[in-house]
Tab-separated table of C-alpha atoms in Angstrom:
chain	number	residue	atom	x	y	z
A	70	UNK	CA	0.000	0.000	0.000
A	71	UNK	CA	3.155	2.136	0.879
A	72	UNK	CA	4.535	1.471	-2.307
A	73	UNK	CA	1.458	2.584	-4.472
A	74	UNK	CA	0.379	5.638	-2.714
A	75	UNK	CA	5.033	6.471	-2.927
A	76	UNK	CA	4.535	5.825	-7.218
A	77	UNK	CA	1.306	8.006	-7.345
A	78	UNK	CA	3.425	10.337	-5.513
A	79	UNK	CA	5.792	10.367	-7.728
A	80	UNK	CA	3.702	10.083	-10.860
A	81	UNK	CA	1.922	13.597	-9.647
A	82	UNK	CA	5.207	15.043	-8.836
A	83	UNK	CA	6.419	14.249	-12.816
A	84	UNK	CA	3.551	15.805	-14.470
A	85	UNK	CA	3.485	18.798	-12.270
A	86	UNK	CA	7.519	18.868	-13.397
A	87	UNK	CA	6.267	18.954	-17.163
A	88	UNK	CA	3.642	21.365	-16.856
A	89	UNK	CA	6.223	23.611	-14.763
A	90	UNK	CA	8.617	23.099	-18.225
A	91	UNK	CA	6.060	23.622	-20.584
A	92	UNK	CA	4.593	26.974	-18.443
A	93	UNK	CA	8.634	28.095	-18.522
A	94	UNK	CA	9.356	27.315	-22.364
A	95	UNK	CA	6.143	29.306	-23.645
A	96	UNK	CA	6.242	32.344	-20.761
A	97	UNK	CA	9.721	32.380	-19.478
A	98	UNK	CA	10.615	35.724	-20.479
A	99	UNK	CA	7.578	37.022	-18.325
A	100	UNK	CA	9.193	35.177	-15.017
A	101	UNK	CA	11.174	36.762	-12.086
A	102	UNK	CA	14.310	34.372	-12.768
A	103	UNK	CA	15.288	34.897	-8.970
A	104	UNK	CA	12.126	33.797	-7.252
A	105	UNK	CA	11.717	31.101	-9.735
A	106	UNK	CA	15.264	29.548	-8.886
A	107	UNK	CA	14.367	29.798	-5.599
A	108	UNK	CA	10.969	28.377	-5.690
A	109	UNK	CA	12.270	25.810	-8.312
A	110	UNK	CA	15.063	24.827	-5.748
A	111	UNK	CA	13.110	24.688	-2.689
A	112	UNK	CA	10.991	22.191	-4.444
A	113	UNK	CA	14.079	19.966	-5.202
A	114	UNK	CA	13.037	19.722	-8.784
A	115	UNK	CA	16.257	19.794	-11.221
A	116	UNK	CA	14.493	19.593	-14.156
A	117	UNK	CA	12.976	22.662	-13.216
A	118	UNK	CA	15.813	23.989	-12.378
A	119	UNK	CA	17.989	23.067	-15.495
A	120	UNK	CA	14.805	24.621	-17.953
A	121	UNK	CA	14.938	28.069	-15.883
A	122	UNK	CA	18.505	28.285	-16.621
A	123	UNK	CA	18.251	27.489	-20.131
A	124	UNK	CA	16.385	30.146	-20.943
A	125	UNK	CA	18.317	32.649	-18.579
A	126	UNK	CA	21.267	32.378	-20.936
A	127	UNK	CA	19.200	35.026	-23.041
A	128	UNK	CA	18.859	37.366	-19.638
A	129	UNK	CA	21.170	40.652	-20.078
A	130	UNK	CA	21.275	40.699	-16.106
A	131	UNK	CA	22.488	36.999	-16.347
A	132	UNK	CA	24.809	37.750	-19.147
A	133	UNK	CA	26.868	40.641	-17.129
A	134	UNK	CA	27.009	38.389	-14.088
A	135	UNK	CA	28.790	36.058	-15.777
A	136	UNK	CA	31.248	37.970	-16.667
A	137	UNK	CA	31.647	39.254	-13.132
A	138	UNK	CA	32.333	35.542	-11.786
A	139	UNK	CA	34.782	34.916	-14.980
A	140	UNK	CA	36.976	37.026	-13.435
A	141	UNK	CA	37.248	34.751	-10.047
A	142	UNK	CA	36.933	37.660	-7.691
A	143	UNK	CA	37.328	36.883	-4.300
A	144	UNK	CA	35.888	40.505	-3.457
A	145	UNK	CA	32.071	40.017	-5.043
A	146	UNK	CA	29.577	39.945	-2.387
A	147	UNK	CA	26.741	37.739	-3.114
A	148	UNK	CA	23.493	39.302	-4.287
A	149	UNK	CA	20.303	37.701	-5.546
A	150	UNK	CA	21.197	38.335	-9.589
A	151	UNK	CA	23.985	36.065	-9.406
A	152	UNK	CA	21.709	33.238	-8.670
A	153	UNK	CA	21.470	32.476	-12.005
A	154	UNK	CA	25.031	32.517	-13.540
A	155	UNK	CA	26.418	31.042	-10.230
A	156	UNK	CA	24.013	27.610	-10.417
A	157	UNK	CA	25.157	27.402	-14.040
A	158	UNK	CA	28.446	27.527	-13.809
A	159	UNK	CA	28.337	25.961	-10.388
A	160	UNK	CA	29.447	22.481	-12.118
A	161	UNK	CA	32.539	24.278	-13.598
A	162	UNK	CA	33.959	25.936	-10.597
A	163	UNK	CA	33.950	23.210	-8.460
A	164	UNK	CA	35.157	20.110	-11.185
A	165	UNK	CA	37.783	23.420	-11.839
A	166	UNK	CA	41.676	21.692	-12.505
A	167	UNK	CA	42.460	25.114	-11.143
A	168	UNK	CA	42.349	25.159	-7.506
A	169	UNK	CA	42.422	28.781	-6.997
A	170	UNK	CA	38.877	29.143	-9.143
A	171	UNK	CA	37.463	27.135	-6.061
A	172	UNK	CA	39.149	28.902	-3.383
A	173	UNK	CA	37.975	32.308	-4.813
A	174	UNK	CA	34.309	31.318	-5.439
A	175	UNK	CA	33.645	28.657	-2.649
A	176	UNK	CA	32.734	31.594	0.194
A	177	UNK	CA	30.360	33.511	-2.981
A	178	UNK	CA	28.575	29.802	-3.006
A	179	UNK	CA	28.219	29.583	0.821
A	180	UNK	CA	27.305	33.257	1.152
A	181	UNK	CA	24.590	31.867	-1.593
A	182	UNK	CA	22.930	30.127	0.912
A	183	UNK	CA	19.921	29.518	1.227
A	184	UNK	CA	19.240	30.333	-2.538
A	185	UNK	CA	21.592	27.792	-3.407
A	186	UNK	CA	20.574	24.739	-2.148
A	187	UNK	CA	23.226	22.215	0.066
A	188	UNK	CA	21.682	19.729	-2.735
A	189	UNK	CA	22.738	21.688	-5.229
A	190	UNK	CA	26.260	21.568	-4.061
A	191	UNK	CA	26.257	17.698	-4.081
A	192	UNK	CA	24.466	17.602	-7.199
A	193	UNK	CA	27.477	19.287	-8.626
A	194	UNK	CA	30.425	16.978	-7.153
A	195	UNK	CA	31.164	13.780	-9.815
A	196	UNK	CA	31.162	10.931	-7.785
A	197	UNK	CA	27.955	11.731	-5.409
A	198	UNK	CA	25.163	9.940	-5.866
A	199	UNK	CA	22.741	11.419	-3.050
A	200	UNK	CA	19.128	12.252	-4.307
A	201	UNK	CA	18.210	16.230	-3.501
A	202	UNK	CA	15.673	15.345	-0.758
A	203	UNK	CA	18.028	13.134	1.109
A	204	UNK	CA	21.740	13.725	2.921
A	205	UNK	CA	25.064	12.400	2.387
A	206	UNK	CA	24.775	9.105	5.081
A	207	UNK	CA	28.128	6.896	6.003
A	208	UNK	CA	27.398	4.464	2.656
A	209	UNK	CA	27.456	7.690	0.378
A	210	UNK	CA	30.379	8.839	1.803
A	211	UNK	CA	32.082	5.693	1.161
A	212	UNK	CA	31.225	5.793	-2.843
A	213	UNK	CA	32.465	9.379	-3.267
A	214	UNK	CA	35.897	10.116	-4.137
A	215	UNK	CA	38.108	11.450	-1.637
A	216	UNK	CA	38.429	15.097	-3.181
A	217	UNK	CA	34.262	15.562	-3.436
A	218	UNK	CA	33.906	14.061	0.181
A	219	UNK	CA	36.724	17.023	1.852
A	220	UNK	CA	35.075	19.311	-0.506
A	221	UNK	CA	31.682	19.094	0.842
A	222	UNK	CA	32.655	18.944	4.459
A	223	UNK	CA	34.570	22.128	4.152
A	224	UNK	CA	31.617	23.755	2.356
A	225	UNK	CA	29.008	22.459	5.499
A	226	UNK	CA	31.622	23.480	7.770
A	227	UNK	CA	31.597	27.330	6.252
A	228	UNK	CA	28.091	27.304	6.497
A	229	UNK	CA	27.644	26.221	9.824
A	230	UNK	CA	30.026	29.214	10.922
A	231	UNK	CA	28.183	31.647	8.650
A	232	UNK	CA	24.948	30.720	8.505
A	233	UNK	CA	22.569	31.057	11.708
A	234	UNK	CA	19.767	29.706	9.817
A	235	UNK	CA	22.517	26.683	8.446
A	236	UNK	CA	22.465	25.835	12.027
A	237	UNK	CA	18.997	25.722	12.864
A	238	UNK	CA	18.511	23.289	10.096
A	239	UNK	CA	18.178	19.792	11.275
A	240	UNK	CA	19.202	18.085	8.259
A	241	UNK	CA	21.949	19.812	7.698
A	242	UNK	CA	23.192	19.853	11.054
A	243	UNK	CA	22.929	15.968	11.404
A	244	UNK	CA	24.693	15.626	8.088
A	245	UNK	CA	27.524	17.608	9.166
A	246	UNK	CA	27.528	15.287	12.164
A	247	UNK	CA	27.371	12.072	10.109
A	248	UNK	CA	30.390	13.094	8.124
A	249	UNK	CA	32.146	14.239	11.858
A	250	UNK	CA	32.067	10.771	12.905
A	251	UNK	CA	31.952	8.563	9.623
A	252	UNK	CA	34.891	6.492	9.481
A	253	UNK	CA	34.384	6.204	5.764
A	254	UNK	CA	35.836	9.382	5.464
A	255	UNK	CA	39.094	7.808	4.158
A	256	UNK	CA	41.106	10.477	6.329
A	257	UNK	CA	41.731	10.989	10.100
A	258	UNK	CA	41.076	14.410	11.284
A	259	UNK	CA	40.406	15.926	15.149
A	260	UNK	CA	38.853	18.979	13.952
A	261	UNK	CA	35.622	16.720	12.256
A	262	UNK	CA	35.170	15.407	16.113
A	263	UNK	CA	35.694	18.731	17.409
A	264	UNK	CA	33.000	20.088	15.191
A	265	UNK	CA	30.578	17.336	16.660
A	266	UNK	CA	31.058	18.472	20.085
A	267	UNK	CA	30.001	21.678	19.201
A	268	UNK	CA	26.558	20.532	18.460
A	269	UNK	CA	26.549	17.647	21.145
A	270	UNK	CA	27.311	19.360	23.686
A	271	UNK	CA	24.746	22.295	25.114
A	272	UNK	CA	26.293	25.706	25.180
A	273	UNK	CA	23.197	28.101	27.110
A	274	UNK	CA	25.833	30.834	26.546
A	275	UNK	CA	26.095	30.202	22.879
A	276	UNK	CA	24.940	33.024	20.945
A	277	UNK	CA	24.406	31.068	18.020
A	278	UNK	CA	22.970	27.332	19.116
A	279	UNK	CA	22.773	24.227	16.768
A	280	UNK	CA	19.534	22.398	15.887
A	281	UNK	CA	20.152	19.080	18.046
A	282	UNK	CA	18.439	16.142	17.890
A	283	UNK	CA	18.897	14.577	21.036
A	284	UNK	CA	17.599	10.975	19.823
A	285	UNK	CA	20.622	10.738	16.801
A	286	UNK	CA	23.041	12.641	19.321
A	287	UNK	CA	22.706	10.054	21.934
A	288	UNK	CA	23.354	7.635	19.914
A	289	UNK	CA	25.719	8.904	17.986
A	290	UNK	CA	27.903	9.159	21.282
A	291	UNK	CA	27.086	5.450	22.624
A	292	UNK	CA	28.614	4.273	19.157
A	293	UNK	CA	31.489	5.889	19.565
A	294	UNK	CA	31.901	4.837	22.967
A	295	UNK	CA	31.848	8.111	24.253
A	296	UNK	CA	30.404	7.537	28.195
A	297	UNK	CA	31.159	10.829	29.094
A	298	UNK	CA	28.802	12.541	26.739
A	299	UNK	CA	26.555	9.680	26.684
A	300	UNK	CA	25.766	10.483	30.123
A	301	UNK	CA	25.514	14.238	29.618
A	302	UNK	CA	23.083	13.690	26.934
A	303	UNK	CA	21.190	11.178	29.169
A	304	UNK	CA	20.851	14.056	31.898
A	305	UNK	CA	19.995	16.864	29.686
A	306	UNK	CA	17.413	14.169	27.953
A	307	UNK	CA	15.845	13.674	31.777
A	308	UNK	CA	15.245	17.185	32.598
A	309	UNK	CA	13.927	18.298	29.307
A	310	UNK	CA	10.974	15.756	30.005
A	311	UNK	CA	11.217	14.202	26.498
A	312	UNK	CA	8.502	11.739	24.862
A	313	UNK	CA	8.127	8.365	27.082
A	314	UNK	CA	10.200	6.601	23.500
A	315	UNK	CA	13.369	8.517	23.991
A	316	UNK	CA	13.564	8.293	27.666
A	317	UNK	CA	13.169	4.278	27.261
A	318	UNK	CA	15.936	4.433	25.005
A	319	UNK	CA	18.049	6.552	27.566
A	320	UNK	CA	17.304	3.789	29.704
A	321	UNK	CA	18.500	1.298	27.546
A	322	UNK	CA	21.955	2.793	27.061
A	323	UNK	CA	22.574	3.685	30.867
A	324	UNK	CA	21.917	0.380	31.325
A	325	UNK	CA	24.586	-0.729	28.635
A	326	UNK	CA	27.041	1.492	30.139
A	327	UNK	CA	26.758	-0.092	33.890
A	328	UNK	CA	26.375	-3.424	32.332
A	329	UNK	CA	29.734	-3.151	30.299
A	330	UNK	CA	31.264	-2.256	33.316
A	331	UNK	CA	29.908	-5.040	35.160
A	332	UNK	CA	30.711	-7.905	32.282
A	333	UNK	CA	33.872	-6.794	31.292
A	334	UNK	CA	36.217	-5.438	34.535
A	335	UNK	CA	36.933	-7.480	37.550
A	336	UNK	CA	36.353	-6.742	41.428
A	337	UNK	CA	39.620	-4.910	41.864
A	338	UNK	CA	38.493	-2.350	38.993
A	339	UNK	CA	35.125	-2.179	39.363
A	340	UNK	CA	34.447	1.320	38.093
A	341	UNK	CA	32.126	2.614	40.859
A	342	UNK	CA	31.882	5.851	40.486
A	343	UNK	CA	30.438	5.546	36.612
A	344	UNK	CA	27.942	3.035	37.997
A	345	UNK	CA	27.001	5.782	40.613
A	346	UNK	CA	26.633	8.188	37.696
A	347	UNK	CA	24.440	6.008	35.859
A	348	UNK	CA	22.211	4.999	39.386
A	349	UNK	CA	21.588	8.769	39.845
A	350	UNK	CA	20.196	8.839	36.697
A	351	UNK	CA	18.384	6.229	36.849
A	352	UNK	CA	16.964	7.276	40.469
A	353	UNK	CA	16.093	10.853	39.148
A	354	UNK	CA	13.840	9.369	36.149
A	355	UNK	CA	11.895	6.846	38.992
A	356	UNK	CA	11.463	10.343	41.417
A	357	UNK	CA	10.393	12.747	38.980
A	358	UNK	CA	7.476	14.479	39.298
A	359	UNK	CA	6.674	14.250	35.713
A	360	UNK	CA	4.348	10.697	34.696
A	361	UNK	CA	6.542	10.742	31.372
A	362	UNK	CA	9.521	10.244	33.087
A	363	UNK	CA	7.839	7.591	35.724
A	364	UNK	CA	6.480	5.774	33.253
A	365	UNK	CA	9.678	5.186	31.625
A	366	UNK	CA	11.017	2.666	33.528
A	367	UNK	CA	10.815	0.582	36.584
A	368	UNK	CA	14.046	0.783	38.532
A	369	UNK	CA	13.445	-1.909	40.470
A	370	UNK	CA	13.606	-4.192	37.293
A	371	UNK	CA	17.191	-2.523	36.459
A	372	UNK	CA	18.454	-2.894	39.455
A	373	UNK	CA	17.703	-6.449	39.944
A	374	UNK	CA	19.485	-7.204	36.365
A	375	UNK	CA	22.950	-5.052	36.987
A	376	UNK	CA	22.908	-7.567	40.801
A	377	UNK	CA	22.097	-11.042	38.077
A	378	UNK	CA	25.087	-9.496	36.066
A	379	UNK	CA	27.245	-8.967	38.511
A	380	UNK	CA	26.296	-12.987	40.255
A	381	UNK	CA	26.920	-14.277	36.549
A	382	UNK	CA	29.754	-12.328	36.269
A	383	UNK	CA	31.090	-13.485	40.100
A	384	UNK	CA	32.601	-10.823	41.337
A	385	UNK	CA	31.532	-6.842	42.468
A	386	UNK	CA	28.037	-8.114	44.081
A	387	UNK	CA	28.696	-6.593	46.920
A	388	UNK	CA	30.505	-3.727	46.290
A	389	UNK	CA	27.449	-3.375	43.583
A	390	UNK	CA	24.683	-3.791	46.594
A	391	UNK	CA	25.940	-1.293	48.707
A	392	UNK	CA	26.417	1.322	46.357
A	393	UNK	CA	22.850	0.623	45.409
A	394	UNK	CA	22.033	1.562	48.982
A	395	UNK	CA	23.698	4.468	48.901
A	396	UNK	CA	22.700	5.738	45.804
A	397	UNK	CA	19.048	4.427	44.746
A	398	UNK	CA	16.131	4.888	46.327
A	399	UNK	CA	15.026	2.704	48.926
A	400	UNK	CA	11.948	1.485	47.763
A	401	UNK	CA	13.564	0.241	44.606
A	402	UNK	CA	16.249	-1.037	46.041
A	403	UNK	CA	14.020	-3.526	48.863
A	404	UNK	CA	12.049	-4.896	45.947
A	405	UNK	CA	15.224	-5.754	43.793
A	406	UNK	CA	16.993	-7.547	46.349
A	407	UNK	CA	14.097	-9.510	47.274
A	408	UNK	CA	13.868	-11.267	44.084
A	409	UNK	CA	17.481	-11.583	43.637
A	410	UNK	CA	19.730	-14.797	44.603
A	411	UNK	CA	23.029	-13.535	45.274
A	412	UNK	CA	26.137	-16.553	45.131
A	413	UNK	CA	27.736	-17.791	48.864
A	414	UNK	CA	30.446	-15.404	48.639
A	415	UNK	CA	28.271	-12.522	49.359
A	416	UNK	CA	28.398	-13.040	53.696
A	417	UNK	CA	24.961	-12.075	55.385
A	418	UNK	CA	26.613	-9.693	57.959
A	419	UNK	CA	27.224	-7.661	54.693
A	420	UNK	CA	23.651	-7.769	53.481
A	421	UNK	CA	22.178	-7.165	56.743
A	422	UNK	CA	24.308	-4.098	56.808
A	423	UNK	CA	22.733	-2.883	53.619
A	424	UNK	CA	19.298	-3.512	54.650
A	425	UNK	CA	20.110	-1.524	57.638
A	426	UNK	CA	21.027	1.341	55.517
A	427	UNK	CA	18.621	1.079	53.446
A	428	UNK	CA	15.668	1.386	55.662
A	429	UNK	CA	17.300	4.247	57.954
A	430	UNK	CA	17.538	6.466	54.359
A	431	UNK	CA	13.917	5.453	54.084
A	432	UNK	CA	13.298	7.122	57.044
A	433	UNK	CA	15.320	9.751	56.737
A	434	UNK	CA	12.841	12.886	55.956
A	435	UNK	CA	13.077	13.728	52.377
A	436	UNK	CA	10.836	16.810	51.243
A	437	UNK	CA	11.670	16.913	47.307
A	438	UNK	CA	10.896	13.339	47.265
A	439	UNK	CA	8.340	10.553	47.298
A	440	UNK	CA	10.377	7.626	47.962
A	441	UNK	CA	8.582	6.339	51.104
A	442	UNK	CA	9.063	2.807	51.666
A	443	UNK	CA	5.258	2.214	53.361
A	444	UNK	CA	2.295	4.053	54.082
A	445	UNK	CA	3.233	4.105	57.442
A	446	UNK	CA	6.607	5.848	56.986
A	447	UNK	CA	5.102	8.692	54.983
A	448	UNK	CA	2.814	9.432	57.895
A	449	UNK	CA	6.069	9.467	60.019
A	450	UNK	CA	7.360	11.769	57.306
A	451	UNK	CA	4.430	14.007	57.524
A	452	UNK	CA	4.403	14.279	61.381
A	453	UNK	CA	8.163	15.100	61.479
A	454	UNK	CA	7.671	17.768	58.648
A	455	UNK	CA	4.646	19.124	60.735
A	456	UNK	CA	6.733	19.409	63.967
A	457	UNK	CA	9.085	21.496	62.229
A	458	UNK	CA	5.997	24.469	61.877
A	459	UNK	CA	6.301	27.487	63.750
A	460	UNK	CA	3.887	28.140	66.851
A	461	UNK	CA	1.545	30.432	65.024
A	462	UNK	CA	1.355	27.126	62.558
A	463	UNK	CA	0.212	25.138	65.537
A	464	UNK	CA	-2.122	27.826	66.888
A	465	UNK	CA	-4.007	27.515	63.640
A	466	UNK	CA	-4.024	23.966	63.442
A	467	UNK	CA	-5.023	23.578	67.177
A	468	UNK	CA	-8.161	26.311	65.686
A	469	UNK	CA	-8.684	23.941	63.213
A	470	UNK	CA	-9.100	20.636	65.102
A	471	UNK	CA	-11.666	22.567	67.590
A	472	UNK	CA	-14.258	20.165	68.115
A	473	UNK	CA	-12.741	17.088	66.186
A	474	UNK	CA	-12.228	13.625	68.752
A	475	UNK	CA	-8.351	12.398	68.019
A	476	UNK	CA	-9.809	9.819	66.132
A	477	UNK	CA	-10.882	12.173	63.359
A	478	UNK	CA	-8.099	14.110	63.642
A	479	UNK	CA	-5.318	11.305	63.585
A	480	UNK	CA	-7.646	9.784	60.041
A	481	UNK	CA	-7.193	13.704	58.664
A	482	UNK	CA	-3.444	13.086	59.597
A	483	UNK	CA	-3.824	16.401	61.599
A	484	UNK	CA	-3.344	15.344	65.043
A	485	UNK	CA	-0.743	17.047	67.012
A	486	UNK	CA	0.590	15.013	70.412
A	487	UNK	CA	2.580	16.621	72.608
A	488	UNK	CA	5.876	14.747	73.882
């Protein structure tokens, strides 16, 4: 069904392409050539494109032009009448055996922007095969010749420092990323990672933010191994309150990072303090007060899985339990280590310690929280919280049991006792 309605698609897309040429070849000398262009290029049509210029060959104002960009000035500043002569010759100056040609012209092109399409630039280099509505992905960047693929890059890269609009872009901006990372770049350089980080990482004094799409970014960072940023990502993620999909996926890559440690080190390394990092997070999602981020995930679940790991694994259990104690919550914590079987070299004095901790931090009066282990403990909560209330507090609540038995006022939870 996909398929049929995608060829109708295209089918209307072809004819309104032909009657677009035919319109051009009998009234073309009554067009704007500018907005055309543009309108032509926005709609990613080449054909379009290709019969505009044809007929701007003819154009006096396209004919002078010309003969301004023949002269490979470095000192033209871009204006909208060079549109024309600049996509027709666009194929020449950049295929140009004469480096210098490319140099002068290449910051006219990006000041071009965004008249002249980024897909108008790849349409242009000989060994890219990328369709106009799509961007250059690691598979295309392994097909294109070394020279087109630096060529490219260094044209996004201009634009992203030029072009605020370039950066708000989100295709644009993840296909500068893409080629950043891509290993099929055929050429080691630090300034491609460096130009990721820009965009990965958040900047609130930036005058001139990136578009950033949190989802690709995240992972993007997990497959390069990058914990560091993974975890900033994960944070920033967490308190923008993102859709319920992304946050499971947050989930899924904390958990990879904890579980790597778990699988792969040994008790004497056990990284603790990255496991800590990725328990906070973990422990901040569960006590949000935002359902999105509840609903998310179920900490006791993860829990219970990084303590399996770490019994498979045989070693860290119970360096692993007691930093759970110390960093998740309580609640979570009781109901993971309930249902889990730790192996005989865990002693009992150990996990009776832990449970110990555990349930004192459960009592311990938390009012940003709502971690209580049992109904009963929140009341204790309450009461504490209460006796911390300043006499003229108490005066009014003593007003405002008036007549109530202590029955009625201990089921309103409003009953004061004196010690």
């Amino acid at each position: 069904e996909q398929h049929r309605q995608g060829a109708d698609v295209d089918v209307c897309r072809k004819q309104a392409e032909n009657d677009a040429i035919g319109f051009i070849q009998n009234f073309g000398s009554y067009l704007i050539l500018f907005e055309s262009l543009v309108s032509a290029s926005e709609s990613l049509s080449k054909t379009v494109v290709h019969s505009l210029l044809t007929i701007a060959k003819n154009d006096p104002t396209h004919i002078d032009c010309t003969k301004q960009l023949l002269r490979n000035s470095s000192m033209i500043p871009y204006e909208p009448k060079l549109l024309s002569p600049l996509l027709l010759r666009l194929n020449e100056i950049i295929n140009n055996p004469n480096a210098a040609v490319l140099d002068n012209l290449l910051p006219l092109i990006v000041a071009a922007f965004p008249d002249l399409k980024p897909w108008q630039m790849r349409a242009s280099l000989s060994s890219c095969r990328t369709q106009p509505g799509d961007i250059i992905n690691d598979q295309a960047l392994k097909d294109m010749e070394t020279k087109d693929a630096v060529l490219y890059y260094v044209y996004l890269s201009l634009l992203m420092n030029s072009s605020h609009m370039a950066r708000m872009d989100e295709m644009l901006v993840k296909e500068w990323c893409i080629m950043s990372l891509s290993r099929n770049f055929k050429s080691e350089n630090k300034a491609r990672e460096e130009n990721f980080m820009k965009v990965a990482l958040m900047d609130e004094n930036s005058q001139s933010p990136y578009h950033r799409d949190l989802s690709y970014l995240l992972d993007a960072s997990n497959a390069t191994q990058n914990i560091t940023l993974t975890l900033e990502l994960s944070g920033e993620i967490i308190s923008k309150l993102s859709d319920c999909e992304l946050l499971k996926k947050t989930v899924r890559h904390l958990m990879s990072i904890a579980m790597n440690c778990i699988n792969t080190g040994q008790e004497s390394n056990f990284d603790r303090v990255l496991v800590g990092k990725v328990l906070v997070l973990l422990n901040n999602l569960e006590n949000s007060r935002h359902k999105v981020c509840r609903e998310s995930i179920i900490v006791s679940e993860e829990l219970l899985k990084l303590l399996a790991a770490s019994t498979v694994a045989k070693h860290s259990e119970e360096d692993l339990a007691t930093l759970m104690t110390n960093v998740s919550s309580p609640r979570s914590y009781l109901k993971a280590i309930s249902a889990w079987t730790p192996s005989e070299q865990v002693p009992i004095s150990s996990m009776v310690s832990t449970l110990k901790k555990c349930l004192m931090r459960g009592l311990e009066v938390n009012t940003e929280g709502n971690d209580e282990i049992s109904f009963a403990l929140l009341r204790i909560r309450e009461i504490r919280q209460k006796g911390k209330e300043d006499q003229s507090n108490a005066e009014m609540q003593d007003s405002a049991n008036h007549g109530l038995t202590i029955w009625e006022q201990m089921e309103q939870g409003s009953a004061i006792i004196n010690k």
